[in-house]
Amino acid sequence: MSDESNNTPAIGGKNFTVVAINCAAKAGEWIKTKLGNHTSLSLKYSPTDLVTEVDKGSEMMIRNLVQTHFPHHSFLGEEGVEPGPEASAKALNNVRDAEYLWVVDPIDGTTNFVHGFPFFSVSIALAHKGEVIVGVVYDPMRDELFVAEKGKGAYVHGKPMQVGTESQLGESLLATGFPADQQYALPLNMKGLQALAPQVRNIRSGGSAALHMAYVACGRLSGFWEIGLNSWDLAAGSLLVSESGGQVTDMLGSPYELGVRNVVATNGAIHGQLVDELKKVEAAG
Ligand code: IPD
Ligand code: CA
Ligand code: CA
């Protein structure tokens, strides 16, 4: 997908998807060299919301590359926004109607990065007038690159992805997270966890929402839900899932859009069952 395909002047003639892939690959390779070597660790919104100089450096690298190719595009990156849900929602509202908007999580899974637990990713999406048209999630530890283009499918290492075929919660492997917002999001998510754990094959919590979404897209997970996420956690993954034949909504079942914070992403077949369960136990936010 490129500027040319949308009949707007090409800036350097660069293809959007190629730029997104280059950014994710370069940032991911650099992050990998910093594993076990970060020098600064600070807290953001809560004692479990961490940031390092590597998060900031990765975002700067991606922002500079994007701006070199597309100087007129808007950019929303986690590290350019004040911590906390209100500030995130406000930052998104300021740019969500931009013609082209890059939505970036420079490291999704910072806690894992800090502890050397090898499950984190770089998440890069491009939205056109609020609709995600390119999504790239890169796992530098496994060198796995997940790529989706609106209307053109989704791929991992060039191979088309498809969601899993599980049709019942009882045969499903789900994932969720333990949100940094301990006041509101964490207790709600725990309600869902308690209700679902006895009903499904099992539940994982890998610690990177973007990678969880990528794993739903390629069928390794049947579904994923979490309360209190941000646009940069979900934008790229949402396109991976929908272009792989899955479904992404908020917890009440409304279709995904950039402002969704409480997400359910599944193979489609179990979507209604999962949303219903979360609503039933009032874990849907
Ligand atoms: C976090 C991860 C984690 C999820 C948290 C997110 P970060 O993002 O996606 O899996 O449970 O809610 O905040 O802070 O590592 O970019
Ligand atoms: Ca994140
Ligand atoms: Ca992050």
CSV table of C-alpha atoms and ligand atoms in Angstrom, one decimal:
chain,number,residue,atom,x,y,z
A,1,MET,CA,0.0,0.0,0.0
A,2,SER,CA,1.5,3.4,-1.0
A,3,ASP,CA,0.8,7.0,-1.5
A,4,GLU,CA,0.4,6.3,-5.3
A,5,SER,CA,-2.4,3.8,-4.6
A,6,ASN,CA,-4.4,6.6,-2.9
A,7,ASN,CA,-3.9,9.1,-5.8
A,8,THR,CA,-2.0,11.5,-3.5
A,9,PRO,CA,1.5,12.7,-4.5
A,10,ALA,CA,4.2,10.1,-3.6
A,11,ILE,CA,6.7,11.4,-1.1
A,12,GLY,CA,9.9,9.7,-2.1
A,13,GLY,CA,7.7,7.1,-3.8
A,14,LYS,CA,7.8,4.9,-0.7
A,15,ASN,CA,5.5,2.1,0.0
A,16,PHE,CA,3.7,2.4,3.4
A,17,THR,CA,4.0,-1.3,4.2
A,18,VAL,CA,7.7,-1.4,3.3
A,19,VAL,CA,8.4,1.6,5.6
A,20,ALA,CA,6.4,0.1,8.4
A,21,ILE,CA,8.4,-3.2,8.1
A,22,ASN,CA,11.7,-1.4,7.9
A,23,CYS,CA,10.9,0.6,11.0
A,24,ALA,CA,9.8,-2.5,13.0
A,25,ALA,CA,12.8,-4.5,11.9
A,26,LYS,CA,15.4,-1.8,12.6
A,27,ALA,CA,13.9,-0.9,16.0
A,28,GLY,CA,13.5,-4.6,16.9
A,29,GLU,CA,17.1,-5.5,16.1
A,30,TRP,CA,18.3,-2.6,18.2
A,31,ILE,CA,16.0,-3.5,21.1
A,32,LYS,CA,17.5,-7.0,21.0
A,33,THR,CA,21.0,-5.7,21.4
A,34,LYS,CA,19.8,-3.8,24.5
A,35,LEU,CA,18.3,-6.8,26.2
A,36,GLY,CA,19.9,-7.1,29.7
A,37,ASN,CA,21.7,-3.7,29.0
A,38,HIS,CA,19.2,-1.0,29.7
A,39,THR,CA,20.6,1.7,31.9
A,40,SER,CA,17.5,3.6,33.1
A,41,LEU,CA,14.2,2.3,34.5
A,42,SER,CA,11.4,4.6,35.6
A,43,LEU,CA,7.8,4.2,36.6
A,44,LYS,CA,4.9,5.9,34.8
A,45,TYR,CA,1.3,5.6,35.7
A,46,SER,CA,1.6,3.0,38.4
A,47,PRO,CA,4.3,0.9,40.1
A,48,THR,CA,3.8,-1.7,37.4
A,49,ASP,CA,4.0,0.7,34.4
A,50,LEU,CA,7.6,0.7,33.4
A,51,VAL,CA,9.7,2.6,30.9
A,52,THR,CA,13.4,2.5,29.9
A,53,GLU,CA,15.6,4.6,27.7
A,54,VAL,CA,15.2,1.7,25.1
A,55,ASP,CA,11.5,2.4,24.8
A,56,LYS,CA,12.2,6.0,24.2
A,57,GLY,CA,15.1,5.3,21.8
A,58,SER,CA,13.0,2.8,19.8
A,59,GLU,CA,10.2,5.3,19.4
A,60,MET,CA,12.6,8.1,18.3
A,61,MET,CA,14.1,5.8,15.7
A,62,ILE,CA,10.7,4.9,14.3
A,63,ARG,CA,9.4,8.5,14.4
A,64,ASN,CA,12.5,9.8,12.6
A,65,LEU,CA,12.3,7.1,9.9
A,66,VAL,CA,8.5,7.7,9.3
A,67,GLN,CA,9.0,11.5,9.2
A,68,THR,CA,11.9,11.1,6.7
A,69,HIS,CA,9.6,9.3,4.3
A,70,PHE,CA,6.3,10.9,5.1
A,71,PRO,CA,6.9,14.3,6.6
A,72,HIS,CA,3.2,15.3,6.4
A,73,HIS,CA,1.8,12.3,8.2
A,74,SER,CA,0.7,12.4,11.9
A,75,PHE,CA,2.4,10.3,14.5
A,76,LEU,CA,1.0,8.9,17.8
A,77,GLY,CA,3.6,7.0,19.9
A,78,GLU,CA,3.2,5.8,23.5
A,79,GLU,CA,6.3,7.6,24.7
A,80,GLY,CA,5.2,10.9,23.3
A,81,VAL,CA,2.1,10.9,25.5
A,82,GLU,CA,1.7,11.6,29.2
A,83,PRO,CA,1.0,8.4,31.2
A,84,GLY,CA,-2.6,7.3,32.1
A,85,PRO,CA,-5.9,6.6,30.4
A,86,GLU,CA,-7.2,10.2,30.2
A,87,ALA,CA,-4.0,11.5,28.6
A,88,SER,CA,-4.0,8.6,26.1
A,89,ALA,CA,-7.6,9.2,25.1
A,90,LYS,CA,-7.0,12.9,24.7
A,91,ALA,CA,-3.8,12.4,22.6
A,92,LEU,CA,-5.7,10.0,20.3
A,93,ASN,CA,-8.6,12.5,19.9
A,94,ASN,CA,-6.2,15.2,18.8
A,95,VAL,CA,-5.0,13.2,15.8
A,96,ARG,CA,-7.6,10.5,15.1
A,97,ASP,CA,-9.1,12.3,12.1
A,98,ALA,CA,-5.7,12.9,10.4
A,99,GLU,CA,-5.5,11.8,6.8
A,100,TYR,CA,-2.6,9.5,7.7
A,101,LEU,CA,-1.7,8.6,11.3
A,102,TRP,CA,1.0,6.3,12.4
A,103,VAL,CA,0.2,4.6,15.7
A,104,VAL,CA,3.3,3.1,17.4
A,105,ASP,CA,4.2,1.1,20.5
A,106,PRO,CA,8.0,1.1,20.5
A,107,ILE,CA,8.2,-1.9,22.9
A,108,ASP,CA,5.0,-3.7,23.8
A,109,GLY,CA,6.0,-5.9,26.7
A,110,THR,CA,8.4,-3.6,28.5
A,111,THR,CA,8.2,-5.5,31.8
A,112,ASN,CA,9.3,-8.6,29.9
A,113,PHE,CA,12.1,-6.7,28.2
A,114,VAL,CA,13.3,-5.4,31.7
A,115,HIS,CA,13.3,-9.0,33.1
A,116,GLY,CA,14.8,-10.7,30.1
A,117,PHE,CA,11.6,-12.7,29.5
A,118,PRO,CA,11.8,-13.1,25.7
A,119,PHE,CA,8.2,-12.1,24.7
A,120,PHE,CA,7.9,-8.5,23.5
A,121,SER,CA,7.3,-6.7,20.2
A,122,VAL,CA,7.3,-3.6,18.2
A,123,SER,CA,3.9,-2.6,17.0
A,124,ILE,CA,3.4,-0.2,14.1
A,125,ALA,CA,0.1,0.7,12.4
A,126,LEU,CA,-0.9,3.2,9.8
A,127,ALA,CA,-4.5,4.6,9.8
A,128,HIS,CA,-6.1,6.4,6.9
A,129,LYS,CA,-8.8,8.8,8.1
A,130,GLY,CA,-9.2,6.6,11.2
A,131,GLU,CA,-9.2,3.2,9.6
A,132,VAL,CA,-6.1,1.0,10.0
A,133,ILE,CA,-4.7,0.1,6.6
A,134,VAL,CA,-1.3,-1.4,7.5
A,135,GLY,CA,-0.4,-3.3,10.6
A,136,VAL,CA,3.0,-4.7,11.5
A,137,VAL,CA,4.0,-6.5,14.7
A,138,TYR,CA,7.6,-7.7,15.0
A,139,ASP,CA,9.0,-10.1,17.6
A,140,PRO,CA,12.8,-9.6,17.5
A,141,MET,CA,13.5,-12.6,19.8
A,142,ARG,CA,12.0,-15.1,17.3
A,143,ASP,CA,12.5,-12.9,14.3
A,144,GLU,CA,8.8,-13.2,13.5
A,145,LEU,CA,7.3,-10.4,11.4
A,146,PHE,CA,3.5,-10.3,11.2
A,147,VAL,CA,2.2,-8.0,8.5
A,148,ALA,CA,-1.3,-7.1,7.3
A,149,GLU,CA,-2.7,-4.8,4.6
A,150,LYS,CA,-6.3,-3.8,4.6
A,151,GLY,CA,-8.1,-6.0,2.0
A,152,LYS,CA,-5.0,-7.9,1.1
A,153,GLY,CA,-4.6,-10.5,3.9
A,154,ALA,CA,-2.1,-11.0,6.6
A,155,TYR,CA,1.3,-12.8,6.6
A,156,VAL,CA,3.9,-14.1,8.9
A,157,HIS,CA,7.3,-14.4,7.1
A,158,GLY,CA,5.5,-14.2,3.8
A,159,LYS,CA,3.1,-17.1,4.6
A,160,PRO,CA,-0.6,-16.3,4.7
A,161,MET,CA,-2.1,-16.4,8.2
A,162,GLN,CA,-5.4,-17.8,9.2
A,163,VAL,CA,-7.1,-17.9,12.6
A,164,GLY,CA,-7.8,-21.1,14.4
A,165,THR,CA,-10.8,-23.3,14.0
A,166,GLU,CA,-11.9,-23.9,17.6
A,167,SER,CA,-15.6,-23.4,17.8
A,168,GLN,CA,-16.3,-23.8,21.6
A,169,LEU,CA,-14.8,-22.1,24.6
A,170,GLY,CA,-14.0,-25.6,26.0
A,171,GLU,CA,-11.5,-26.3,23.3
A,172,SER,CA,-10.0,-22.8,23.3
A,173,LEU,CA,-6.6,-21.4,24.4
A,174,LEU,CA,-7.1,-17.8,25.4
A,175,ALA,CA,-4.8,-15.0,26.5
A,176,THR,CA,-5.3,-11.9,28.6
A,177,GLY,CA,-3.1,-9.4,30.5
A,178,PHE,CA,-2.7,-7.9,33.9
A,179,PRO,CA,-3.2,-4.2,33.2
A,180,ALA,CA,-1.0,-1.6,34.8
A,181,ASP,CA,-4.1,0.4,35.9
A,182,GLN,CA,-4.7,-1.3,39.3
A,183,GLN,CA,-7.7,0.8,40.2
A,184,TYR,CA,-10.1,0.1,37.4
A,185,ALA,CA,-8.7,-2.2,34.7
A,186,LEU,CA,-7.0,-4.9,36.7
A,187,PRO,CA,-9.9,-5.8,39.0
A,188,LEU,CA,-12.3,-6.0,36.0
A,189,ASN,CA,-9.9,-8.2,34.1
A,190,MET,CA,-9.5,-10.5,37.1
A,191,LYS,CA,-13.3,-11.0,37.1
A,192,GLY,CA,-13.1,-12.3,33.5
A,193,LEU,CA,-10.2,-14.5,34.3
A,194,GLN,CA,-12.0,-16.1,37.3
A,195,ALA,CA,-15.1,-16.8,35.2
A,196,LEU,CA,-13.3,-18.1,32.1
A,197,ALA,CA,-10.5,-20.2,33.6
A,198,PRO,CA,-12.7,-23.2,34.4
A,199,GLN,CA,-14.5,-23.0,31.0
A,200,VAL,CA,-11.6,-23.0,28.6
A,201,ARG,CA,-8.7,-25.3,27.7
A,202,ASN,CA,-6.3,-22.8,29.3
A,203,ILE,CA,-5.4,-19.2,29.6
A,204,ARG,CA,-2.0,-17.6,29.0
A,205,SER,CA,-0.7,-14.2,29.9
A,206,GLY,CA,2.5,-13.6,27.8
A,207,GLY,CA,2.8,-9.9,28.6
A,208,SER,CA,2.5,-8.3,25.1
A,209,ALA,CA,-1.0,-7.4,23.9
A,210,ALA,CA,0.3,-6.8,20.3
A,211,LEU,CA,1.9,-10.3,20.2
A,212,HIS,CA,-1.2,-11.9,21.7
A,213,MET,CA,-3.2,-10.3,18.8
A,214,ALA,CA,-0.6,-11.6,16.3
A,215,TYR,CA,-1.0,-15.1,17.9
A,216,VAL,CA,-4.8,-15.0,17.5
A,217,ALA,CA,-4.2,-14.1,13.9
A,218,CYS,CA,-2.0,-17.1,13.2
A,219,GLY,CA,-4.1,-19.5,15.1
A,220,ARG,CA,-1.8,-20.1,18.1
A,221,LEU,CA,-4.4,-18.6,20.4
A,222,SER,CA,-8.2,-18.9,19.9
A,223,GLY,CA,-8.9,-15.5,21.5
A,224,PHE,CA,-7.6,-12.6,23.6
A,225,TRP,CA,-9.3,-10.1,25.8
A,226,GLU,CA,-8.1,-7.3,28.0
A,227,ILE,CA,-9.4,-4.2,29.7
A,228,GLY,CA,-7.7,-0.8,29.6
A,229,LEU,CA,-5.4,-1.0,26.6
A,230,ASN,CA,-4.4,1.9,24.3
A,231,SER,CA,-4.5,2.5,20.6
A,232,TRP,CA,-0.8,1.7,20.2
A,233,ASP,CA,-1.3,-1.7,21.8
A,234,LEU,CA,-4.1,-2.7,19.5
A,235,ALA,CA,-4.1,-0.9,16.1
A,236,ALA,CA,-1.6,-3.1,14.3
A,237,GLY,CA,-2.9,-6.3,15.9
A,238,SER,CA,-6.5,-5.5,15.1
A,239,LEU,CA,-5.7,-5.6,11.3
A,240,LEU,CA,-3.7,-8.8,11.7
A,241,VAL,CA,-6.7,-10.5,13.3
A,242,SER,CA,-9.4,-9.2,10.9
A,243,GLU,CA,-7.2,-9.9,7.8
A,244,SER,CA,-6.7,-13.4,9.0
A,245,GLY,CA,-10.4,-14.1,9.2
A,246,GLY,CA,-10.9,-13.3,12.9
A,247,GLN,CA,-13.0,-10.8,14.7
A,248,VAL,CA,-12.1,-7.8,16.8
A,249,THR,CA,-14.6,-5.8,18.9
A,250,ASP,CA,-14.9,-4.0,22.2
A,251,MET,CA,-16.2,-6.0,25.1
A,252,LEU,CA,-19.8,-5.1,24.3
A,253,GLY,CA,-19.4,-6.5,20.8
A,254,SER,CA,-19.1,-3.2,18.8
A,255,PRO,CA,-16.6,-3.3,15.9
A,256,TYR,CA,-13.0,-2.3,16.6
A,257,GLU,CA,-12.0,1.4,16.0
A,258,LEU,CA,-8.9,3.3,17.2
A,259,GLY,CA,-10.6,4.4,20.5
A,260,VAL,CA,-11.3,0.9,21.7
A,261,ARG,CA,-9.6,0.2,25.1
A,262,ASN,CA,-11.4,-2.9,26.2
A,263,VAL,CA,-10.8,-5.5,23.5
A,264,VAL,CA,-12.0,-9.0,22.5
A,265,ALA,CA,-10.1,-10.5,19.5
A,266,THR,CA,-10.9,-14.0,18.5
A,267,ASN,CA,-11.0,-16.5,15.6
A,268,GLY,CA,-14.6,-15.4,15.1
A,269,ALA,CA,-16.2,-18.8,15.9
A,270,ILE,CA,-15.9,-18.3,19.7
A,271,HIS,CA,-16.4,-14.5,19.6
A,272,GLY,CA,-20.1,-14.4,20.7
A,273,GLN,CA,-19.5,-16.9,23.5
A,274,LEU,CA,-16.5,-15.0,24.9
A,275,VAL,CA,-18.3,-11.6,24.8
A,276,ASP,CA,-21.4,-13.1,26.4
A,277,GLU,CA,-19.4,-14.6,29.2
A,278,LEU,CA,-17.5,-11.3,29.9
A,279,LYS,CA,-20.8,-9.4,30.0
A,280,LYS,CA,-22.5,-12.1,32.2
A,281,VAL,CA,-20.0,-11.6,34.9
A,282,GLU,CA,-19.8,-7.8,34.5
A,283,ALA,CA,-16.2,-8.0,33.4
A,284,ALA,CA,-16.8,-6.0,30.2
A,285,GLY,CA,-16.1,-2.5,31.6
B,1,IPD,C1,1.5,-3.6,28.1
B,1,IPD,C2,1.5,-5.0,27.5
B,1,IPD,C3,0.8,-6.0,28.5
B,1,IPD,C4,-0.6,-5.5,28.8
B,1,IPD,C5,-0.5,-4.1,29.4
B,1,IPD,C6,0.2,-3.2,28.4
B,1,IPD,P1,3.6,-2.0,27.5
B,1,IPD,O1,2.1,-2.7,27.3
B,1,IPD,O2,0.8,-5.0,26.3
B,1,IPD,O3,0.7,-7.2,27.9
B,1,IPD,O4,-1.1,-6.4,29.8
B,1,IPD,O5,-1.8,-3.7,29.7
B,1,IPD,O6,0.2,-1.9,29.0
B,1,IPD,O7,3.5,-1.1,28.7
B,1,IPD,O8,4.6,-3.1,27.8
B,1,IPD,O9,3.8,-1.2,26.3
B,2,CA,CA,1.9,-1.6,25.1
B,3,CA,CA,5.1,0.2,25.3
